[in-house]
Amino acid sequence: MTVRLVPLFLLAAGLSAAATLTPAAAAGDWAYWRGPEGTGVSRETGLIDDWNPGYGDAEAKNLLWISETGGRATPAIFEGRAYLNTRTEADVRKTDELIDAQQMTVCWDMETGEELWRDEFPVAQTDIPSNRVGWASPTVDQETGNVFVHTVDGSLICYSPKGERLWEVQMYELLGHISGYGGRTTTPIVDEDRVIVSFIANADYAIGAPPPRQRFYAFDVRNGNVLWASTPGGPAEDTIYTNPVVAVIGGVRQLISGNADGGLWSIEARTGKPLWGFRMSKRGLNASPVVGPDGLVYISHGEDNIDTTEGGLGRVQCIDPTLGTGADGQGELASGDLTDNPKASVWRENGTKAGYTGLLLHDDILYVVTDVGKLHAYDAHSGERLWVFTLGTVGKGSPVWADGKIYVMEAAGRVWILEPSREGCEVLSEVVLQADTVVGPDETTASPAISDGRILLVARDRTYCIGAPEQAKVTVDIPALPMEADVEGPPATLRIVPALVSLKPGEKQEFEVRAYNEHGRFLRTVSDAELSVSKPFQGLLLDGLTLSVDGGPNLPADGTITATLGDLTSDAQVRFYPPLPWKYDFNDLSPDGRPSFPAWVGAAGKFQPVEKGDGVSLLMAGGEAAKGKPSFDVWVGQPTMTDYVVQADFMVEGRRRLASVGITNEKYSLISKANRLRLEIQSWQAHLRLQASTRFNMEPGEWYTMKLAVEQTAPTDADKDGSAIVKGKIWPRGEEEPADWTLTVEDPHPTSSGAAGIYAYRLADSYLDNFAVLPAE
């Protein structure tokens, strides 16, 4: 039997006070990318010292199985099954295979390497290339065995252990998830009843500051409902892939993570309330922190330091969030920005570029893999550098400590087994993995995962399971987190759940209000909280804890429900979607006013109303006026929409630089690329998988109407995916609509649903008018 490492909130309305943490006996699972304690440490023993993959005439040694499926992420292992999020085998460089290029989640039997199941699905609406697909690692909920995958195109998928999709949140369209540069995607973390994901978000919901910002979302592990959103830190400097760790410091259970603003931030694990932060870098953080048993927090980066150029780029940093008030981490937790507090910085080493990997802490030694492929060892308390070992040239895989050894992979295919001490490290094994797709070494960016005496190594082209053939399964004791503060005191934080609701006419939603004390401990479900409509729209009705919409407006709308208990409040956003058609002519907007688009996702800061043509239109500002990425998507409607038509009028202006503009239907986009004199249908910007385009000259200063429809065919026994017929047309506005579609293409691997959307690549000014979402014809 496997026991959850942290106790679940229990029963009643879903929660009760969490009990004091006690040690739990757990099988040798690797449910999170940094292992059972989130530290990169395994407590298993009897692990192998060396191995050989058996290339050429060499004899294989301690090699249990190989899979021809590789990837770039660390696998998750639970109860004898291994899970990986990666790309399919189709080669995007080959014309005849491009249409079949997708992403997938795969599950292996850890004993035999047999593939138990795989789920293949399209990559959509992202400029991330194929070799970066599958960046984030899967995470397993140890209570249910369910598996969570965060895809590069912004979906959070919950699988059963047998591969059934239990629920999915399309965060790109629902929450304004920004597709990360080069594939940077964070790994979900499960804590009690929550699965928490962070990403750069461009939507307004619960942001508390102008987007884009890095935001943490907590979802209910059972159904994917949004529990809360938290936005610590400042404006995003980069897309990032730092991953969080759960720790108890100063009696407070908290989630500690790097941030896109270049700082390290902590939030209450159960409420998302920001606690403390420490700013370090002028760019976003990618390395992941580690927390010691004494409450000290370690983090590194590889960019410019915010306060000095001495020593060069990068830093390794030790932080004390209790400001020295408790040697065991149970002193008084500080709050706010600790950057300039000298008691917060225990030690630092400038000039060590360590911006990629997670840090490793064991027996008071901190291990850090640098960007240039060196393994540094530090005294964890003094910061004294003990030794340096050269792994290779590029360090991207995080080290793992187990059985007195360090297992670590260098980017150019080297797999090291080292025996460390305070004086240095001895090489027990060095293996260079060979590539399958090119001549030479394979690429390795993942970290080792250890379970029941087996070590799983994922490289770009293959996955290797190594270990002693007769190794018995193990049971290890996982130490409890430090004691939390008592469950007592008055409420200090409220949370109304779910925190985001989408309704259609006739639907209802029941809310629940939860109260937490000053230490973030759950107190009770609040029956005496007052719920009110603080941002109303037509037909929005609240009866006690039940919300409904009577009639409602003709266009999508949003509102806010506020729970109040004394001086405490908590908000939930409500989005309403009436039946189609939805038609926007924007004539009710003032050219000198700030536009508001209820229930539109990602529209903040993208549009400005102007007088253009015969009425008010929307300027999608380009050139120097455009902030953030030059390309953007705005979403109108629910991600589950299907069977509709999108239509809009566009105009571009400029001479040598012209914008690209278009519309999206169920994750397929029809785009006029005025600079290139092309009209295209696409679904994956990095690879034109559908290959549908024609020459078209969108004359600057002239209005055109674009129309896009998608016809889905249901899956059959012979065609398990079904297909989608995507049809687009364009014509001069005011002229009769042509009977024929300008472009038509069939997708044998269709996306089955998606919100209506607007697309722009803002090289220069472009304008939108008469946007409509219509019933299918």
PDB file of C-alpha atoms in Angstrom, residues 41-211:
ATOM      1  CA  VAL A  41      17.234  12.450  -3.055  1.00  0.00           C
ATOM      2  CA  SER A  42      16.260   8.775  -3.046  1.00  0.00           C
ATOM      3  CA  ARG A  43      16.564   6.760   0.161  1.00  0.00           C
ATOM      4  CA  GLU A  44      16.842   3.448  -1.684  1.00  0.00           C
ATOM      5  CA  THR A  45      19.927   1.278  -1.216  1.00  0.00           C
ATOM      6  CA  GLY A  46      21.565  -1.511  -3.133  1.00  0.00           C
ATOM      7  CA  LEU A  47      21.691   0.448  -6.407  1.00  0.00           C
ATOM      8  CA  ILE A  48      24.155  -0.331  -9.197  1.00  0.00           C
ATOM      9  CA  ASP A  49      27.590   1.279  -9.477  1.00  0.00           C
ATOM     10  CA  ASP A  50      28.071   0.777 -13.206  1.00  0.00           C
ATOM     11  CA  TRP A  51      26.341  -0.378 -16.391  1.00  0.00           C
ATOM     12  CA  ASN A  52      26.827  -0.783 -20.130  1.00  0.00           C
ATOM     13  CA  PRO A  53      24.173  -0.232 -22.848  1.00  0.00           C
ATOM     14  CA  GLY A  54      25.805  -2.853 -25.076  1.00  0.00           C
ATOM     15  CA  TYR A  55      26.455  -0.790 -28.197  1.00  0.00           C
ATOM     16  CA  GLY A  56      28.140  -2.606 -31.075  1.00  0.00           C
ATOM     17  CA  ASP A  57      30.083  -5.631 -29.885  1.00  0.00           C
ATOM     18  CA  ALA A  58      30.060  -4.560 -26.232  1.00  0.00           C
ATOM     19  CA  GLU A  59      28.241  -6.762 -23.764  1.00  0.00           C
ATOM     20  CA  ALA A  60      25.319  -5.115 -22.022  1.00  0.00           C
ATOM     21  CA  LYS A  61      25.549  -4.944 -18.230  1.00  0.00           C
ATOM     22  CA  ASN A  62      22.827  -4.054 -15.739  1.00  0.00           C
ATOM     23  CA  LEU A  63      20.607  -3.032 -18.656  1.00  0.00           C
ATOM     24  CA  LEU A  64      17.047  -4.168 -17.961  1.00  0.00           C
ATOM     25  CA  TRP A  65      15.260  -2.787 -21.017  1.00  0.00           C
ATOM     26  CA  ILE A  66      15.331  -0.096 -23.715  1.00  0.00           C
ATOM     27  CA  SER A  67      12.443   1.759 -25.310  1.00  0.00           C
ATOM     28  CA  GLU A  68      12.821   3.396 -28.703  1.00  0.00           C
ATOM     29  CA  THR A  69      10.687   6.247 -27.361  1.00  0.00           C
ATOM     30  CA  GLY A  70      12.756   9.082 -25.957  1.00  0.00           C
ATOM     31  CA  GLY A  71      12.136  12.633 -24.851  1.00  0.00           C
ATOM     32  CA  ARG A  72      13.510  15.540 -22.883  1.00  0.00           C
ATOM     33  CA  ALA A  73      11.628  15.316 -19.555  1.00  0.00           C
ATOM     34  CA  THR A  74      12.125  13.296 -16.389  1.00  0.00           C
ATOM     35  CA  PRO A  75       9.620  10.416 -16.159  1.00  0.00           C
ATOM     36  CA  ALA A  76       7.303   9.866 -13.208  1.00  0.00           C
ATOM     37  CA  ILE A  77       7.171   6.363 -11.703  1.00  0.00           C
ATOM     38  CA  PHE A  78       4.400   5.022  -9.493  1.00  0.00           C
ATOM     39  CA  GLU A  79       3.351   1.512  -8.492  1.00  0.00           C
ATOM     40  CA  GLY A  80       5.348  -0.186 -11.217  1.00  0.00           C
ATOM     41  CA  ARG A  81       4.365   2.146 -14.049  1.00  0.00           C
ATOM     42  CA  ALA A  82       6.470   4.868 -15.673  1.00  0.00           C
ATOM     43  CA  TYR A  83       4.947   7.869 -17.429  1.00  0.00           C
ATOM     44  CA  LEU A  84       6.465  10.306 -19.921  1.00  0.00           C
ATOM     45  CA  ASN A  85       5.150  13.307 -21.853  1.00  0.00           C
ATOM     46  CA  THR A  86       6.943  13.500 -25.220  1.00  0.00           C
ATOM     47  CA  ARG A  87       6.557  13.794 -28.995  1.00  0.00           C
ATOM     48  CA  THR A  88       5.495  11.047 -31.403  1.00  0.00           C
ATOM     49  CA  GLU A  89       7.995   9.330 -33.668  1.00  0.00           C
ATOM     50  CA  ALA A  90       6.930  11.147 -36.876  1.00  0.00           C
ATOM     51  CA  ASP A  91       9.776  13.303 -38.240  1.00  0.00           C
ATOM     52  CA  VAL A  92       8.711  16.888 -38.954  1.00  0.00           C
ATOM     53  CA  ARG A  93      11.610  17.196 -41.421  1.00  0.00           C
ATOM     54  CA  LYS A  94      10.041  14.600 -43.731  1.00  0.00           C
ATOM     55  CA  THR A  95       7.149  15.771 -45.909  1.00  0.00           C
ATOM     56  CA  ASP A  96       5.332  12.449 -45.761  1.00  0.00           C
ATOM     57  CA  GLU A  97       5.535  12.270 -41.934  1.00  0.00           C
ATOM     58  CA  LEU A  98       4.807  15.891 -41.007  1.00  0.00           C
ATOM     59  CA  ILE A  99       1.027  15.458 -40.974  1.00  0.00           C
ATOM     60  CA  ASP A 100       1.408  12.710 -38.332  1.00  0.00           C
ATOM     61  CA  ALA A 101       3.654  14.709 -35.977  1.00  0.00           C
ATOM     62  CA  GLN A 102       1.927  14.990 -32.592  1.00  0.00           C
ATOM     63  CA  GLN A 103       2.586  14.912 -28.863  1.00  0.00           C
ATOM     64  CA  MET A 104       1.816  12.001 -26.577  1.00  0.00           C
ATOM     65  CA  THR A 105       1.770  10.606 -23.081  1.00  0.00           C
ATOM     66  CA  VAL A 106       3.208   7.108 -22.826  1.00  0.00           C
ATOM     67  CA  CYS A 107       3.118   4.528 -20.026  1.00  0.00           C
ATOM     68  CA  TRP A 108       5.582   1.633 -19.575  1.00  0.00           C
ATOM     69  CA  ASP A 109       5.615  -1.399 -17.319  1.00  0.00           C
ATOM     70  CA  MET A 110       8.722  -0.795 -15.193  1.00  0.00           C
ATOM     71  CA  GLU A 111       9.389  -4.508 -14.863  1.00  0.00           C
ATOM     72  CA  THR A 112       9.467  -5.378 -18.566  1.00  0.00           C
ATOM     73  CA  GLY A 113       9.530  -2.105 -20.511  1.00  0.00           C
ATOM     74  CA  GLU A 114       6.318  -3.112 -22.264  1.00  0.00           C
ATOM     75  CA  GLU A 115       4.345  -0.079 -23.440  1.00  0.00           C
ATOM     76  CA  LEU A 116       1.013  -0.337 -21.642  1.00  0.00           C
ATOM     77  CA  TRP A 117      -0.688   2.608 -23.297  1.00  0.00           C
ATOM     78  CA  ARG A 118      -0.124   5.818 -25.148  1.00  0.00           C
ATOM     79  CA  ASP A 119      -2.323   8.839 -25.818  1.00  0.00           C
ATOM     80  CA  GLU A 120      -1.427  10.733 -29.006  1.00  0.00           C
ATOM     81  CA  PHE A 121      -2.893  14.177 -29.661  1.00  0.00           C
ATOM     82  CA  PRO A 122      -2.123  17.240 -31.788  1.00  0.00           C
ATOM     83  CA  VAL A 123       0.174  20.124 -30.921  1.00  0.00           C
ATOM     84  CA  ALA A 124      -1.876  23.267 -31.518  1.00  0.00           C
ATOM     85  CA  GLN A 125      -1.569  27.039 -31.428  1.00  0.00           C
ATOM     86  CA  THR A 126       2.073  27.285 -30.402  1.00  0.00           C
ATOM     87  CA  ASP A 127       5.363  28.274 -31.993  1.00  0.00           C
ATOM     88  CA  ILE A 128       7.264  25.656 -29.969  1.00  0.00           C
ATOM     89  CA  PRO A 129       9.123  23.262 -32.313  1.00  0.00           C
ATOM     90  CA  SER A 130       8.909  19.486 -32.254  1.00  0.00           C
ATOM     91  CA  ASN A 131      12.221  18.904 -30.481  1.00  0.00           C
ATOM     92  CA  ARG A 132      10.952  20.911 -27.478  1.00  0.00           C
ATOM     93  CA  VAL A 133       7.618  19.084 -27.172  1.00  0.00           C
ATOM     94  CA  GLY A 134       7.282  17.238 -23.858  1.00  0.00           C
ATOM     95  CA  TRP A 135       9.290  19.716 -21.799  1.00  0.00           C
ATOM     96  CA  ALA A 136       7.513  19.279 -18.457  1.00  0.00           C
ATOM     97  CA  SER A 137       7.540  16.041 -16.497  1.00  0.00           C
ATOM     98  CA  PRO A 138       4.366  14.167 -15.551  1.00  0.00           C
ATOM     99  CA  THR A 139       3.351  14.124 -11.886  1.00  0.00           C
ATOM    100  CA  VAL A 140       1.390  11.403 -10.073  1.00  0.00           C
ATOM    101  CA  ASP A 141      -1.169  11.917  -7.320  1.00  0.00           C
ATOM    102  CA  GLN A 142      -0.163   9.251  -4.820  1.00  0.00           C
ATOM    103  CA  GLU A 143      -3.646   9.027  -3.335  1.00  0.00           C
ATOM    104  CA  THR A 144      -5.371   7.994  -6.582  1.00  0.00           C
ATOM    105  CA  GLY A 145      -2.493   7.097  -8.913  1.00  0.00           C
ATOM    106  CA  ASN A 146      -3.830   9.639 -11.419  1.00  0.00           C
ATOM    107  CA  VAL A 147      -1.271  11.300 -13.670  1.00  0.00           C
ATOM    108  CA  PHE A 148      -1.051  15.014 -14.524  1.00  0.00           C
ATOM    109  CA  VAL A 149       0.590  16.315 -17.702  1.00  0.00           C
ATOM    110  CA  HIS A 150       1.241  19.974 -18.598  1.00  0.00           C
ATOM    111  CA  THR A 151       1.665  20.225 -22.376  1.00  0.00           C
ATOM    112  CA  VAL A 152       3.701  22.805 -24.289  1.00  0.00           C
ATOM    113  CA  ASP A 153       0.502  24.188 -25.825  1.00  0.00           C
ATOM    114  CA  GLY A 154      -1.078  24.904 -22.471  1.00  0.00           C
ATOM    115  CA  SER A 155      -3.291  21.962 -21.506  1.00  0.00           C
ATOM    116  CA  LEU A 156      -3.401  20.292 -18.116  1.00  0.00           C
ATOM    117  CA  ILE A 157      -4.551  16.690 -18.578  1.00  0.00           C
ATOM    118  CA  CYS A 158      -5.503  14.259 -15.808  1.00  0.00           C
ATOM    119  CA  TYR A 159      -5.158  10.552 -16.697  1.00  0.00           C
ATOM    120  CA  SER A 160      -6.163   7.474 -14.785  1.00  0.00           C
ATOM    121  CA  PRO A 161      -3.354   4.905 -14.366  1.00  0.00           C
ATOM    122  CA  LYS A 162      -4.924   3.046 -17.322  1.00  0.00           C
ATOM    123  CA  GLY A 163      -4.667   6.056 -19.630  1.00  0.00           C
ATOM    124  CA  GLU A 164      -8.263   7.288 -19.532  1.00  0.00           C
ATOM    125  CA  ARG A 165      -8.634  11.058 -19.680  1.00  0.00           C
ATOM    126  CA  LEU A 166     -10.507  11.992 -16.519  1.00  0.00           C
ATOM    127  CA  TRP A 167     -10.498  15.755 -17.076  1.00  0.00           C
ATOM    128  CA  GLU A 168      -8.643  18.439 -19.002  1.00  0.00           C
ATOM    129  CA  VAL A 169      -8.183  22.184 -18.596  1.00  0.00           C
ATOM    130  CA  GLN A 170      -7.166  24.034 -21.757  1.00  0.00           C
ATOM    131  CA  MET A 171      -5.298  26.796 -19.946  1.00  0.00           C
ATOM    132  CA  TYR A 172      -4.283  28.620 -23.138  1.00  0.00           C
ATOM    133  CA  GLU A 173      -7.868  29.508 -24.020  1.00  0.00           C
ATOM    134  CA  LEU A 174      -9.335  29.536 -20.508  1.00  0.00           C
ATOM    135  CA  LEU A 175      -6.625  31.359 -18.558  1.00  0.00           C
ATOM    136  CA  GLY A 176      -4.417  33.147 -21.077  1.00  0.00           C
ATOM    137  CA  HIS A 177      -1.502  30.687 -20.815  1.00  0.00           C
ATOM    138  CA  ILE A 178       1.406  32.030 -22.884  1.00  0.00           C
ATOM    139  CA  SER A 179       3.275  29.476 -24.973  1.00  0.00           C
ATOM    140  CA  GLY A 180       6.824  29.583 -23.648  1.00  0.00           C
ATOM    141  CA  TYR A 181       9.924  30.519 -25.587  1.00  0.00           C
ATOM    142  CA  GLY A 182      11.616  27.399 -26.875  1.00  0.00           C
ATOM    143  CA  GLY A 183       9.208  25.125 -25.013  1.00  0.00           C
ATOM    144  CA  ARG A 184       9.821  26.253 -21.429  1.00  0.00           C
ATOM    145  CA  THR A 185       7.036  24.610 -19.450  1.00  0.00           C
ATOM    146  CA  THR A 186       6.751  23.964 -15.722  1.00  0.00           C
ATOM    147  CA  THR A 187       5.995  20.616 -14.104  1.00  0.00           C
ATOM    148  CA  PRO A 188       2.751  20.320 -12.094  1.00  0.00           C
ATOM    149  CA  ILE A 189       3.074  19.599  -8.388  1.00  0.00           C
ATOM    150  CA  VAL A 190       0.447  17.750  -6.324  1.00  0.00           C
ATOM    151  CA  ASP A 191      -0.019  18.895  -2.749  1.00  0.00           C
ATOM    152  CA  GLU A 192      -2.901  17.440  -0.747  1.00  0.00           C
ATOM    153  CA  ASP A 193      -6.099  18.049  -2.762  1.00  0.00           C
ATOM    154  CA  ARG A 194      -4.468  20.460  -5.204  1.00  0.00           C
ATOM    155  CA  VAL A 195      -2.491  20.151  -8.416  1.00  0.00           C
ATOM    156  CA  ILE A 196      -0.624  23.422  -8.883  1.00  0.00           C
ATOM    157  CA  VAL A 197       0.729  24.726 -12.191  1.00  0.00           C
ATOM    158  CA  SER A 198       2.539  27.962 -12.943  1.00  0.00           C
ATOM    159  CA  PHE A 199       2.932  29.774 -16.255  1.00  0.00           C
ATOM    160  CA  ILE A 200       3.137  33.238 -17.775  1.00  0.00           C
ATOM    161  CA  ALA A 201      -0.449  34.435 -18.152  1.00  0.00           C
ATOM    162  CA  ASN A 202      -1.888  37.183 -20.304  1.00  0.00           C
ATOM    163  CA  ALA A 203      -5.470  37.143 -18.987  1.00  0.00           C
ATOM    164  CA  ASP A 204      -7.017  39.499 -16.464  1.00  0.00           C
ATOM    165  CA  TYR A 205      -8.427  36.917 -14.056  1.00  0.00           C
ATOM    166  CA  ALA A 206      -7.152  37.389 -10.485  1.00  0.00           C
ATOM    167  CA  ILE A 207      -3.941  38.926 -11.692  1.00  0.00           C
ATOM    168  CA  GLY A 208      -3.943  42.050  -9.530  1.00  0.00           C
ATOM    169  CA  ALA A 209      -1.476  43.742 -11.893  1.00  0.00           C
ATOM    170  CA  PRO A 210      -1.077  44.356 -15.633  1.00  0.00           C
ATOM    171  CA  PRO A 211      -0.234  41.163 -17.561  1.00  0.00           C
TER     172      PRO A 211
END
